[in-house]
PDB file of C-alpha atoms in Angstrom:
ATOM      1  CA  MET A 214     -26.045  41.153  -0.403  1.00 54.00           C
ATOM      2  CA  SER A 215     -26.088  37.366  -0.098  1.00 54.00           C
ATOM      3  CA  PRO A 216     -26.756  35.708   3.265  1.00 54.00           C
ATOM      4  CA  LYS A 217     -23.799  34.192   5.119  1.00 51.00           C
ATOM      5  CA  PRO A 218     -23.622  30.412   4.934  1.00 49.00           C
ATOM      6  CA  GLU A 219     -24.785  28.785   8.133  1.00 53.00           C
ATOM      7  CA  LYS A 220     -22.014  27.071  10.075  1.00 57.00           C
ATOM      8  CA  LYS A 221     -22.537  23.411  10.779  1.00 67.00           C
ATOM      9  CA  SER A 222     -22.223  22.307  14.352  1.00 81.00           C
ATOM     10  CA  PHE A 223     -19.633  19.661  15.117  1.00 87.00           C
ATOM     11  CA  ARG A 224     -20.414  17.004  17.743  1.00 90.00           C
ATOM     12  CA  LEU A 225     -18.261  13.910  18.272  1.00 93.00           C
ATOM     13  CA  SER A 226     -18.356  11.427  21.113  1.00 93.00           C
ATOM     14  CA  LEU A 227     -15.224   9.304  21.483  1.00 94.00           C
ATOM     15  CA  THR A 228     -14.053   6.736  24.034  1.00 94.00           C
ATOM     16  CA  LEU A 229     -10.394   5.764  24.142  1.00 94.00           C
ATOM     17  CA  PRO A 230      -8.520   3.398  26.438  1.00 92.00           C
ATOM     18  CA  LEU A 231      -6.710   5.214  29.214  1.00 89.00           C
ATOM     19  CA  PRO A 232      -3.232   6.319  28.064  1.00 88.00           C
ATOM     20  CA  PRO A 233      -0.432   4.195  29.545  1.00 84.00           C
ATOM     21  CA  ALA A 234       1.114   7.181  31.317  1.00 75.00           C
ATOM     22  CA  GLY A 235       0.551  10.827  32.041  1.00 76.00           C
ATOM     23  CA  VAL A 236       2.685  13.505  30.464  1.00 74.00           C
ATOM     24  CA  ASN A 237       5.355  13.057  33.161  1.00 74.00           C
ATOM     25  CA  HIS A 238       6.082   9.436  32.172  1.00 79.00           C
ATOM     26  CA  ALA A 239       5.072   9.312  28.497  1.00 82.00           C
ATOM     27  CA  TYR A 240       8.399  10.718  27.324  1.00 80.00           C
ATOM     28  CA  MET A 241      11.990   9.528  27.694  1.00 84.00           C
ATOM     29  CA  ASN A 242      15.334  11.220  27.143  1.00 84.00           C
ATOM     30  CA  VAL A 243      17.218  10.077  24.057  1.00 84.00           C
ATOM     31  CA  VAL A 244      20.593  11.041  22.630  1.00 83.00           C
ATOM     32  CA  ARG A 245      20.625  12.016  18.973  1.00 81.00           C
ATOM     33  CA  ARG A 246      23.404  12.908  16.585  1.00 82.00           C
ATOM     34  CA  ALA A 247      23.136  16.047  14.468  1.00 81.00           C
ATOM     35  CA  ALA A 248      24.319  16.261  10.841  1.00 83.00           C
ATOM     36  CA  ASN A 249      27.532  17.928  11.981  1.00 85.00           C
ATOM     37  CA  GLY A 250      28.294  14.929  14.222  1.00 82.00           C
ATOM     38  CA  LYS A 251      27.533  16.616  17.557  1.00 85.00           C
ATOM     39  CA  ARG A 252      25.351  14.789  20.039  1.00 86.00           C
ATOM     40  CA  TYR A 253      22.342  16.366  21.692  1.00 82.00           C
ATOM     41  CA  SER A 254      19.660  15.263  24.124  1.00 82.00           C
ATOM     42  CA  ALA A 255      16.010  15.199  23.109  1.00 81.00           C
ATOM     43  CA  ARG A 256      12.665  13.960  24.440  1.00 83.00           C
ATOM     44  CA  ALA A 257      10.755  11.219  22.637  1.00 85.00           C
ATOM     45  CA  LEU A 258       7.628   9.205  23.362  1.00 86.00           C
ATOM     46  CA  THR A 259       8.176   5.867  25.044  1.00 89.00           C
ATOM     47  CA  PRO A 260       7.386   2.873  22.792  1.00 90.00           C
ATOM     48  CA  GLU A 261       4.278   2.111  24.873  1.00 91.00           C
ATOM     49  CA  SER A 262       2.992   5.685  24.551  1.00 90.00           C
ATOM     50  CA  MET A 263       3.758   5.757  20.811  1.00 92.00           C
ATOM     51  CA  PHE A 264       1.766   2.530  20.322  1.00 94.00           C
ATOM     52  CA  TRP A 265      -1.166   3.997  22.304  1.00 92.00           C
ATOM     53  CA  LYS A 266      -1.047   7.243  20.315  1.00 92.00           C
ATOM     54  CA  GLU A 267      -1.128   5.427  16.957  1.00 94.00           C
ATOM     55  CA  ASN A 268      -4.081   3.229  17.994  1.00 95.00           C
ATOM     56  CA  ALA A 269      -5.976   6.207  19.443  1.00 94.00           C
ATOM     57  CA  ALA A 270      -5.445   8.177  16.215  1.00 95.00           C
ATOM     58  CA  GLU A 271      -6.908   5.262  14.219  1.00 96.00           C
ATOM     59  CA  ALA A 272      -9.921   5.121  16.556  1.00 95.00           C
ATOM     60  CA  ALA A 273     -10.459   8.886  16.173  1.00 95.00           C
ATOM     61  CA  ALA A 274     -10.216   8.670  12.374  1.00 95.00           C
ATOM     62  CA  SER A 275     -12.707   5.810  12.357  1.00 95.00           C
ATOM     63  CA  ALA A 276     -15.147   7.771  14.548  1.00 94.00           C
ATOM     64  CA  MET A 277     -14.850  10.804  12.263  1.00 93.00           C
ATOM     65  CA  LEU A 278     -15.539   8.650   9.211  1.00 94.00           C
ATOM     66  CA  ARG A 279     -18.586   6.997  10.834  1.00 94.00           C
ATOM     67  CA  ALA A 280     -19.984  10.389  11.858  1.00 92.00           C
ATOM     68  CA  GLY A 281     -19.289  11.893   8.411  1.00 91.00           C
ATOM     69  CA  LEU A 282     -17.478  14.882   9.907  1.00 91.00           C
ATOM     70  CA  GLN A 283     -14.706  17.092   8.557  1.00 91.00           C
ATOM     71  CA  PRO A 284     -11.897  18.287  10.850  1.00 92.00           C
ATOM     72  CA  ILE A 285     -12.428  21.537  12.765  1.00 91.00           C
ATOM     73  CA  HIS A 286     -10.251  24.208  11.191  1.00 90.00           C
ATOM     74  CA  ARG A 287      -9.110  27.343  13.053  1.00 89.00           C
ATOM     75  CA  GLU A 288     -12.107  27.572  15.396  1.00 90.00           C
ATOM     76  CA  LYS A 289     -12.437  27.230  19.140  1.00 90.00           C
ATOM     77  CA  PHE A 290     -13.890  23.933  20.282  1.00 92.00           C
ATOM     78  CA  SER A 291     -14.529  22.278  23.625  1.00 91.00           C
ATOM     79  CA  ILE A 292     -13.434  18.827  24.729  1.00 93.00           C
ATOM     80  CA  ASP A 293     -15.355  17.619  27.763  1.00 92.00           C
ATOM     81  CA  MET A 294     -13.731  14.572  29.367  1.00 93.00           C
ATOM     82  CA  LYS A 295     -14.519  11.925  31.939  1.00 93.00           C
ATOM     83  CA  VAL A 296     -11.573   9.828  33.078  1.00 91.00           C
ATOM     84  CA  TRP A 297     -11.924   6.297  34.445  1.00 91.00           C
ATOM     85  CA  PHE A 298      -8.751   5.149  36.241  1.00 89.00           C
ATOM     86  CA  ARG A 299      -7.887   1.498  36.952  1.00 86.00           C
ATOM     87  CA  ASP A 300      -7.820   1.988  40.728  1.00 84.00           C
ATOM     88  CA  LYS A 301      -7.383   4.591  43.454  1.00 80.00           C
ATOM     89  CA  ARG A 302      -3.630   3.965  43.590  1.00 74.00           C
ATOM     90  CA  SER A 303      -3.148   5.378  40.096  1.00 69.00           C
ATOM     91  CA  GLN A 304      -0.090   7.636  39.839  1.00 65.00           C
ATOM     92  CA  VAL A 305      -1.593   9.586  36.936  1.00 70.00           C
ATOM     93  CA  ASP A 306      -3.568  12.757  37.573  1.00 75.00           C
ATOM     94  CA  CYS A 307      -6.269  14.311  35.416  1.00 78.00           C
ATOM     95  CA  ASP A 308      -4.033  17.186  34.315  1.00 80.00           C
ATOM     96  CA  GLY A 309      -1.303  14.979  32.897  1.00 81.00           C
ATOM     97  CA  ILE A 310      -3.679  12.554  31.203  1.00 85.00           C
ATOM     98  CA  GLN A 311      -4.892  15.163  28.659  1.00 88.00           C
ATOM     99  CA  LYS A 312      -1.674  15.588  26.620  1.00 87.00           C
ATOM    100  CA  LEU A 313      -1.582  12.332  24.638  1.00 90.00           C
ATOM    101  CA  PRO A 314      -5.304  12.297  23.682  1.00 91.00           C
ATOM    102  CA  LEU A 315      -5.154  15.927  22.532  1.00 91.00           C
ATOM    103  CA  ASP A 316      -1.990  15.303  20.504  1.00 90.00           C
ATOM    104  CA  CYS A 317      -3.215  12.103  18.853  1.00 91.00           C
ATOM    105  CA  MET A 318      -6.323  13.780  17.432  1.00 93.00           C
ATOM    106  CA  LYS A 319      -4.411  16.689  15.856  1.00 92.00           C
ATOM    107  CA  LYS A 320      -4.832  16.741  12.047  1.00 92.00           C
ATOM    108  CA  ILE A 321      -7.632  14.134  12.350  1.00 93.00           C
ATOM    109  CA  VAL A 322     -10.372  15.770  14.436  1.00 93.00           C
ATOM    110  CA  TYR A 323      -9.015  19.328  14.444  1.00 93.00           C
ATOM    111  CA  SER A 324      -6.260  21.257  12.718  1.00 91.00           C
ATOM    112  CA  ASP A 325      -4.468  22.340  15.894  1.00 89.00           C
ATOM    113  CA  ASP A 326      -5.023  21.752  19.596  1.00 88.00           C
ATOM    114  CA  LYS A 327      -4.217  25.389  20.402  1.00 90.00           C
ATOM    115  CA  PHE A 328      -7.908  26.095  19.723  1.00 92.00           C
ATOM    116  CA  ALA A 329      -9.000  23.408  22.223  1.00 92.00           C
ATOM    117  CA  LEU A 330     -10.823  24.258  25.433  1.00 91.00           C
ATOM    118  CA  PRO A 331     -10.343  21.002  27.394  1.00 92.00           C
ATOM    119  CA  ARG A 332     -12.330  20.327  30.572  1.00 91.00           C
ATOM    120  CA  ILE A 333     -12.221  17.380  32.935  1.00 91.00           C
ATOM    121  CA  LEU A 334     -15.823  17.043  34.077  1.00 90.00           C
ATOM    122  CA  ASP A 335     -15.423  14.008  36.315  1.00 90.00           C
ATOM    123  CA  TYR A 336     -13.264  11.020  37.140  1.00 90.00           C
ATOM    124  CA  GLY A 337     -13.947   7.595  38.546  1.00 90.00           C
ATOM    125  CA  PHE A 338     -12.544   4.108  38.861  1.00 91.00           C
ATOM    126  CA  ASP A 339     -13.156   1.085  36.631  1.00 90.00           C
ATOM    127  CA  GLY A 340     -10.767  -1.830  37.134  1.00 89.00           C
ATOM    128  CA  LYS A 341     -12.035  -3.699  34.075  1.00 93.00           C
ATOM    129  CA  GLU A 342     -12.025  -0.902  31.501  1.00 93.00           C
ATOM    130  CA  PRO A 343      -9.956   2.197  32.356  1.00 91.00           C
ATOM    131  CA  ARG A 344     -10.749   4.799  29.708  1.00 93.00           C
ATOM    132  CA  ILE A 345     -11.171   8.419  28.795  1.00 94.00           C
ATOM    133  CA  GLU A 346     -14.557   9.491  27.411  1.00 94.00           C
ATOM    134  CA  MET A 347     -14.577  12.667  25.329  1.00 94.00           C
ATOM    135  CA  PHE A 348     -17.277  14.835  23.840  1.00 94.00           C
ATOM    136  CA  ILE A 349     -15.893  17.282  21.292  1.00 93.00           C
ATOM    137  CA  SER A 350     -18.077  20.140  20.121  1.00 91.00           C
ATOM    138  CA  CYS A 351     -17.750  23.221  17.962  1.00 89.00           C
ATOM    139  CA  PRO A 352     -18.931  25.838  18.723  1.00 86.00           C
ATOM    140  CA  PRO A 353     -17.798  25.199  22.313  1.00 83.00           C
ATOM    141  CA  THR A 354     -20.396  24.091  24.813  1.00 77.00           C
ATOM    142  CA  GLU A 355     -20.964  26.537  27.608  1.00 71.00           C
ATOM    143  CA  LEU A 356     -21.280  25.932  31.322  1.00 62.00           C
ATOM    144  CA  MET A 357     -24.021  28.475  31.931  1.00 52.00           C
ATOM    145  CA  GLU A 358     -24.346  27.713  35.649  1.00 53.00           C
ATOM    146  CA  LEU A 359     -20.750  28.866  36.236  1.00 51.00           C
ATOM    147  CA  TRP A 360     -20.819  32.143  34.320  1.00 48.00           C
ATOM    148  CA  PRO A 361     -23.878  34.429  34.222  1.00 49.00           C
TER     149      PRO A 361
END
């Protein structure tokens, strides 16, 4: 019986500019026309959010290339995040800020974000460089002090 191949660990640190809006304001309603001529309403990314998503995907692809990593395929992984807002008056919350970064890295860093275990570890304020710092790891990192 041959030994099982050892799984490589995946560790990627990535810093992206803060998305322009949380999930509540990143999408807009649009009217589309189906092939049969009927109109229907749909949700689409705002132009600003689409531009952010494309640039963030390029940054993620570049980080993967520099680190020499292959995308995570069908395995659980953790994404630990620190969010740095522009100021205390920000209308975006930590929950809503996760959607665009998770979506932009799909097919680049991982095959599907349904395997993601995202955690917001901290948030702060930085008026000069609002950003989201992420540490992606597979197998998932554990918070041993929370669970015995």
